[in-house]
Amino acid sequence: MTSSILRSAAGALALAASLAAGAAQADPDCHGKPSPHRLFVVIENIRNNTGLMVSSLYTDDGRFLKKGGSLSVWRTPAHPPTQTMCVYLPKVGNFAVGVYQDVNSNMKIDHNLLGPTEPWGFTNNPHALFALPTFGQVKFASRPGDNYVHVRLNHP
């Protein structure tokens, strides 16, 4: 009887260890539902630590830059001059990332008639001075595993 109790205890410990190991694979600094594919967004040209850095992930589903059209939005306090944010990708494919510094932390990008009044940027760093970029201008192809993109903030 003692040996069966020991075997049960050993089995319970092994199960707990395997569950803990699986949980350890999720990166607490990476946003979203864990998957084998991560995207690290390296944000450059951050001038101050005011407010939040906001990143939005888009797919080519016709909802690029439309209200509610992002696949994921995640925020973290701003840290100059360069900051890295992470999101899990649901699959390998074409994606785009938009970033802005929400200086006043009001959960939206502020703008006036001339355009954004808060720092902003996109993957591929397009020269979009008079119009928003298209998905084709800012898309990138992800690959299995870890992916890195660099976004340089434009300042108003």
PDB file of C-alpha atoms in Angstrom:
ATOM      1  CA  MET A   1       0.000   0.000   0.000  1.00  0.00           C
ATOM      2  CA  THR A   2       2.843   2.390   0.811  1.00  0.00           C
ATOM      3  CA  SER A   3       4.385   1.876  -2.637  1.00  0.00           C
ATOM      4  CA  SER A   4       1.073   2.754  -4.378  1.00  0.00           C
ATOM      5  CA  ILE A   5       0.839   5.952  -2.310  1.00  0.00           C
ATOM      6  CA  LEU A   6       4.411   6.816  -3.258  1.00  0.00           C
ATOM      7  CA  ARG A   7       3.678   6.124  -6.946  1.00  0.00           C
ATOM      8  CA  SER A   8       0.564   8.343  -6.776  1.00  0.00           C
ATOM      9  CA  ALA A   9       2.512  11.106  -5.072  1.00  0.00           C
ATOM     10  CA  ALA A  10       5.314  10.806  -7.618  1.00  0.00           C
ATOM     11  CA  GLY A  11       2.776  10.934 -10.448  1.00  0.00           C
ATOM     12  CA  ALA A  12       1.134  14.017  -8.968  1.00  0.00           C
ATOM     13  CA  LEU A  13       4.535  15.722  -8.632  1.00  0.00           C
ATOM     14  CA  ALA A  14       5.430  14.844 -12.218  1.00  0.00           C
ATOM     15  CA  LEU A  15       2.108  16.227 -13.460  1.00  0.00           C
ATOM     16  CA  ALA A  16       2.589  19.443 -11.463  1.00  0.00           C
ATOM     17  CA  ALA A  17       6.135  19.823 -12.822  1.00  0.00           C
ATOM     18  CA  SER A  18       4.983  19.351 -16.416  1.00  0.00           C
ATOM     19  CA  LEU A  19       2.176  21.900 -15.951  1.00  0.00           C
ATOM     20  CA  ALA A  20       4.627  24.370 -14.432  1.00  0.00           C
ATOM     21  CA  ALA A  21       7.042  23.848 -17.320  1.00  0.00           C
ATOM     22  CA  GLY A  22       4.263  24.515 -19.838  1.00  0.00           C
ATOM     23  CA  ALA A  23       3.252  27.681 -18.026  1.00  0.00           C
ATOM     24  CA  ALA A  24       6.881  28.826 -17.914  1.00  0.00           C
ATOM     25  CA  GLN A  25       6.970  28.856 -21.726  1.00  0.00           C
ATOM     26  CA  ALA A  26       4.510  31.770 -21.827  1.00  0.00           C
ATOM     27  CA  ASP A  27       6.374  35.083 -21.763  1.00  0.00           C
ATOM     28  CA  PRO A  28       4.664  37.445 -19.295  1.00  0.00           C
ATOM     29  CA  ASP A  29       6.092  40.431 -21.192  1.00  0.00           C
ATOM     30  CA  CYS A  30       4.517  39.272 -24.457  1.00  0.00           C
ATOM     31  CA  HIS A  31       0.919  40.306 -25.132  1.00  0.00           C
ATOM     32  CA  GLY A  32      -1.847  37.997 -26.271  1.00  0.00           C
ATOM     33  CA  LYS A  33      -2.566  34.305 -26.420  1.00  0.00           C
ATOM     34  CA  PRO A  34       0.699  32.316 -26.337  1.00  0.00           C
ATOM     35  CA  SER A  35       1.713  30.721 -29.630  1.00  0.00           C
ATOM     36  CA  PRO A  36       4.978  29.489 -31.166  1.00  0.00           C
ATOM     37  CA  HIS A  37       5.305  32.789 -33.078  1.00  0.00           C
ATOM     38  CA  ARG A  38       6.256  36.079 -31.430  1.00  0.00           C
ATOM     39  CA  LEU A  39       6.681  39.553 -32.844  1.00  0.00           C
ATOM     40  CA  PHE A  40       9.094  41.986 -31.205  1.00  0.00           C
ATOM     41  CA  VAL A  41       8.371  45.595 -32.186  1.00  0.00           C
ATOM     42  CA  VAL A  42      11.455  47.745 -31.639  1.00  0.00           C
ATOM     43  CA  ILE A  43      10.279  51.350 -31.340  1.00  0.00           C
ATOM     44  CA  GLU A  44      12.919  53.993 -32.030  1.00  0.00           C
ATOM     45  CA  ASN A  45      13.042  57.781 -31.638  1.00  0.00           C
ATOM     46  CA  ILE A  46      11.050  57.947 -28.392  1.00  0.00           C
ATOM     47  CA  ARG A  47      11.867  61.385 -27.009  1.00  0.00           C
ATOM     48  CA  ASN A  48      10.346  61.230 -23.524  1.00  0.00           C
ATOM     49  CA  ASN A  49       8.761  58.894 -21.003  1.00  0.00           C
ATOM     50  CA  THR A  50       5.380  60.619 -20.996  1.00  0.00           C
ATOM     51  CA  GLY A  51       2.297  58.440 -21.386  1.00  0.00           C
ATOM     52  CA  LEU A  52       1.998  55.061 -23.049  1.00  0.00           C
ATOM     53  CA  MET A  53       3.405  53.354 -26.102  1.00  0.00           C
ATOM     54  CA  VAL A  54       0.528  51.752 -28.017  1.00  0.00           C
ATOM     55  CA  SER A  55       0.980  49.099 -30.699  1.00  0.00           C
ATOM     56  CA  SER A  56      -1.740  47.696 -32.960  1.00  0.00           C
ATOM     57  CA  LEU A  57      -1.403  44.528 -35.035  1.00  0.00           C
ATOM     58  CA  TYR A  58      -3.277  44.259 -38.338  1.00  0.00           C
ATOM     59  CA  THR A  59      -3.837  41.564 -40.946  1.00  0.00           C
ATOM     60  CA  ASP A  60      -4.755  42.021 -44.598  1.00  0.00           C
ATOM     61  CA  ASP A  61      -8.480  41.481 -44.078  1.00  0.00           C
ATOM     62  CA  GLY A  62      -9.716  44.831 -45.386  1.00  0.00           C
ATOM     63  CA  ARG A  63      -9.971  46.363 -41.894  1.00  0.00           C
ATOM     64  CA  PHE A  64      -6.543  48.036 -41.792  1.00  0.00           C
ATOM     65  CA  LEU A  65      -6.740  51.298 -39.789  1.00  0.00           C
ATOM     66  CA  LYS A  66     -10.513  51.024 -39.419  1.00  0.00           C
ATOM     67  CA  LYS A  67     -12.147  51.408 -36.019  1.00  0.00           C
ATOM     68  CA  GLY A  68     -12.069  47.998 -34.337  1.00  0.00           C
ATOM     69  CA  GLY A  69     -10.058  46.584 -37.246  1.00  0.00           C
ATOM     70  CA  SER A  70      -6.911  45.605 -35.392  1.00  0.00           C
ATOM     71  CA  LEU A  71      -6.198  42.032 -34.446  1.00  0.00           C
ATOM     72  CA  SER A  72      -4.577  43.137 -31.190  1.00  0.00           C
ATOM     73  CA  VAL A  73      -3.771  46.352 -29.302  1.00  0.00           C
ATOM     74  CA  TRP A  74      -1.324  46.473 -26.419  1.00  0.00           C
ATOM     75  CA  ARG A  75       0.098  49.244 -24.252  1.00  0.00           C
ATOM     76  CA  THR A  76       3.047  49.814 -21.967  1.00  0.00           C
ATOM     77  CA  PRO A  77       4.612  52.879 -20.317  1.00  0.00           C
ATOM     78  CA  ALA A  78       6.895  54.838 -22.672  1.00  0.00           C
ATOM     79  CA  HIS A  79      10.668  54.491 -22.169  1.00  0.00           C
ATOM     80  CA  PRO A  80      13.046  56.541 -24.352  1.00  0.00           C
ATOM     81  CA  PRO A  81      14.996  56.360 -26.548  1.00  0.00           C
ATOM     82  CA  THR A  82      14.219  52.826 -27.765  1.00  0.00           C
ATOM     83  CA  GLN A  83      11.697  50.341 -26.473  1.00  0.00           C
ATOM     84  CA  THR A  84      10.709  46.806 -27.427  1.00  0.00           C
ATOM     85  CA  MET A  85       7.158  45.490 -27.233  1.00  0.00           C
ATOM     86  CA  CYS A  86       6.126  41.878 -27.828  1.00  0.00           C
ATOM     87  CA  VAL A  87       2.948  40.245 -29.123  1.00  0.00           C
ATOM     88  CA  TYR A  88       2.167  36.622 -29.931  1.00  0.00           C
ATOM     89  CA  LEU A  89       1.203  36.074 -33.568  1.00  0.00           C
ATOM     90  CA  PRO A  90      -1.711  33.701 -34.176  1.00  0.00           C
ATOM     91  CA  LYS A  91      -0.040  32.230 -37.277  1.00  0.00           C
ATOM     92  CA  VAL A  92       2.616  32.902 -39.880  1.00  0.00           C
ATOM     93  CA  GLY A  93       1.489  35.405 -42.497  1.00  0.00           C
ATOM     94  CA  ASN A  94       1.388  39.036 -43.571  1.00  0.00           C
ATOM     95  CA  PHE A  95       0.898  41.592 -40.818  1.00  0.00           C
ATOM     96  CA  ALA A  96       1.322  45.333 -40.229  1.00  0.00           C
ATOM     97  CA  VAL A  97       1.960  47.256 -37.024  1.00  0.00           C
ATOM     98  CA  GLY A  98       0.953  50.800 -36.167  1.00  0.00           C
ATOM     99  CA  VAL A  99       2.512  52.486 -33.135  1.00  0.00           C
ATOM    100  CA  TYR A 100       1.858  55.756 -31.372  1.00  0.00           C
ATOM    101  CA  GLN A 101       2.860  57.422 -28.127  1.00  0.00           C
ATOM    102  CA  ASP A 102      -0.305  58.217 -26.200  1.00  0.00           C
ATOM    103  CA  VAL A 103       1.272  61.192 -24.460  1.00  0.00           C
ATOM    104  CA  ASN A 104      -1.826  62.115 -22.442  1.00  0.00           C
ATOM    105  CA  SER A 105      -2.900  58.483 -21.828  1.00  0.00           C
ATOM    106  CA  ASN A 106      -6.427  59.076 -23.139  1.00  0.00           C
ATOM    107  CA  MET A 107      -6.430  55.742 -25.035  1.00  0.00           C
ATOM    108  CA  LYS A 108      -6.602  57.313 -28.514  1.00  0.00           C
ATOM    109  CA  ILE A 109      -4.277  59.067 -30.910  1.00  0.00           C
ATOM    110  CA  ASP A 110      -4.955  62.775 -30.878  1.00  0.00           C
ATOM    111  CA  HIS A 111      -4.970  64.748 -34.119  1.00  0.00           C
ATOM    112  CA  ASN A 112      -5.962  68.059 -35.628  1.00  0.00           C
ATOM    113  CA  LEU A 113      -6.614  69.185 -39.208  1.00  0.00           C
ATOM    114  CA  LEU A 114      -2.949  68.722 -40.082  1.00  0.00           C
ATOM    115  CA  GLY A 115      -2.695  65.149 -38.772  1.00  0.00           C
ATOM    116  CA  PRO A 116      -1.563  63.392 -35.587  1.00  0.00           C
ATOM    117  CA  THR A 117      -0.470  65.567 -32.670  1.00  0.00           C
ATOM    118  CA  GLU A 118       1.221  62.626 -30.930  1.00  0.00           C
ATOM    119  CA  PRO A 119       4.260  60.643 -32.157  1.00  0.00           C
ATOM    120  CA  TRP A 120       3.374  57.765 -34.514  1.00  0.00           C
ATOM    121  CA  GLY A 121       4.873  55.210 -36.877  1.00  0.00           C
ATOM    122  CA  PHE A 122       4.299  52.054 -38.925  1.00  0.00           C
ATOM    123  CA  THR A 123       6.274  49.014 -39.962  1.00  0.00           C
ATOM    124  CA  ASN A 124       8.498  49.732 -42.985  1.00  0.00           C
ATOM    125  CA  ASN A 125       8.576  53.395 -41.859  1.00  0.00           C
ATOM    126  CA  PRO A 126       6.665  54.808 -44.869  1.00  0.00           C
ATOM    127  CA  HIS A 127       6.837  58.481 -45.797  1.00  0.00           C
ATOM    128  CA  ALA A 128       3.154  59.131 -45.196  1.00  0.00           C
ATOM    129  CA  LEU A 129       3.004  62.887 -44.739  1.00  0.00           C
ATOM    130  CA  PHE A 130      -0.301  63.722 -46.432  1.00  0.00           C
ATOM    131  CA  ALA A 131      -2.225  60.438 -46.299  1.00  0.00           C
ATOM    132  CA  LEU A 132      -2.390  57.284 -44.242  1.00  0.00           C
ATOM    133  CA  PRO A 133      -0.311  54.418 -45.630  1.00  0.00           C
ATOM    134  CA  THR A 134      -1.899  51.404 -47.272  1.00  0.00           C
ATOM    135  CA  PHE A 135      -1.548  47.918 -45.879  1.00  0.00           C
ATOM    136  CA  GLY A 136       0.738  47.092 -48.818  1.00  0.00           C
ATOM    137  CA  GLN A 137       3.137  49.874 -47.818  1.00  0.00           C
ATOM    138  CA  VAL A 138       3.516  48.690 -44.226  1.00  0.00           C
ATOM    139  CA  LYS A 139       3.060  44.910 -44.358  1.00  0.00           C
ATOM    140  CA  PHE A 140       5.752  42.417 -43.483  1.00  0.00           C
ATOM    141  CA  ALA A 141       5.857  38.638 -43.817  1.00  0.00           C
ATOM    142  CA  SER A 142       6.299  36.828 -40.529  1.00  0.00           C
ATOM    143  CA  ARG A 143       8.064  33.496 -40.249  1.00  0.00           C
ATOM    144  CA  PRO A 144       7.890  30.700 -37.676  1.00  0.00           C
ATOM    145  CA  GLY A 145       9.372  31.555 -34.287  1.00  0.00           C
ATOM    146  CA  ASP A 146      10.574  35.010 -33.294  1.00  0.00           C
ATOM    147  CA  ASN A 147      10.163  37.984 -35.638  1.00  0.00           C
ATOM    148  CA  TYR A 148      11.537  41.529 -35.281  1.00  0.00           C
ATOM    149  CA  VAL A 149      10.403  44.788 -36.875  1.00  0.00           C
ATOM    150  CA  HIS A 150      11.666  48.336 -36.304  1.00  0.00           C
ATOM    151  CA  VAL A 151       9.330  51.317 -36.175  1.00  0.00           C
ATOM    152  CA  ARG A 152      10.720  54.850 -36.060  1.00  0.00           C
ATOM    153  CA  LEU A 153       8.391  57.383 -34.464  1.00  0.00           C
ATOM    154  CA  ASN A 154       7.497  60.506 -36.435  1.00  0.00           C
ATOM    155  CA  HIS A 155       6.985  63.588 -34.283  1.00  0.00           C
ATOM    156  CA  PRO A 156       4.452  66.309 -35.090  1.00  0.00           C
TER     157      PRO A 156
END
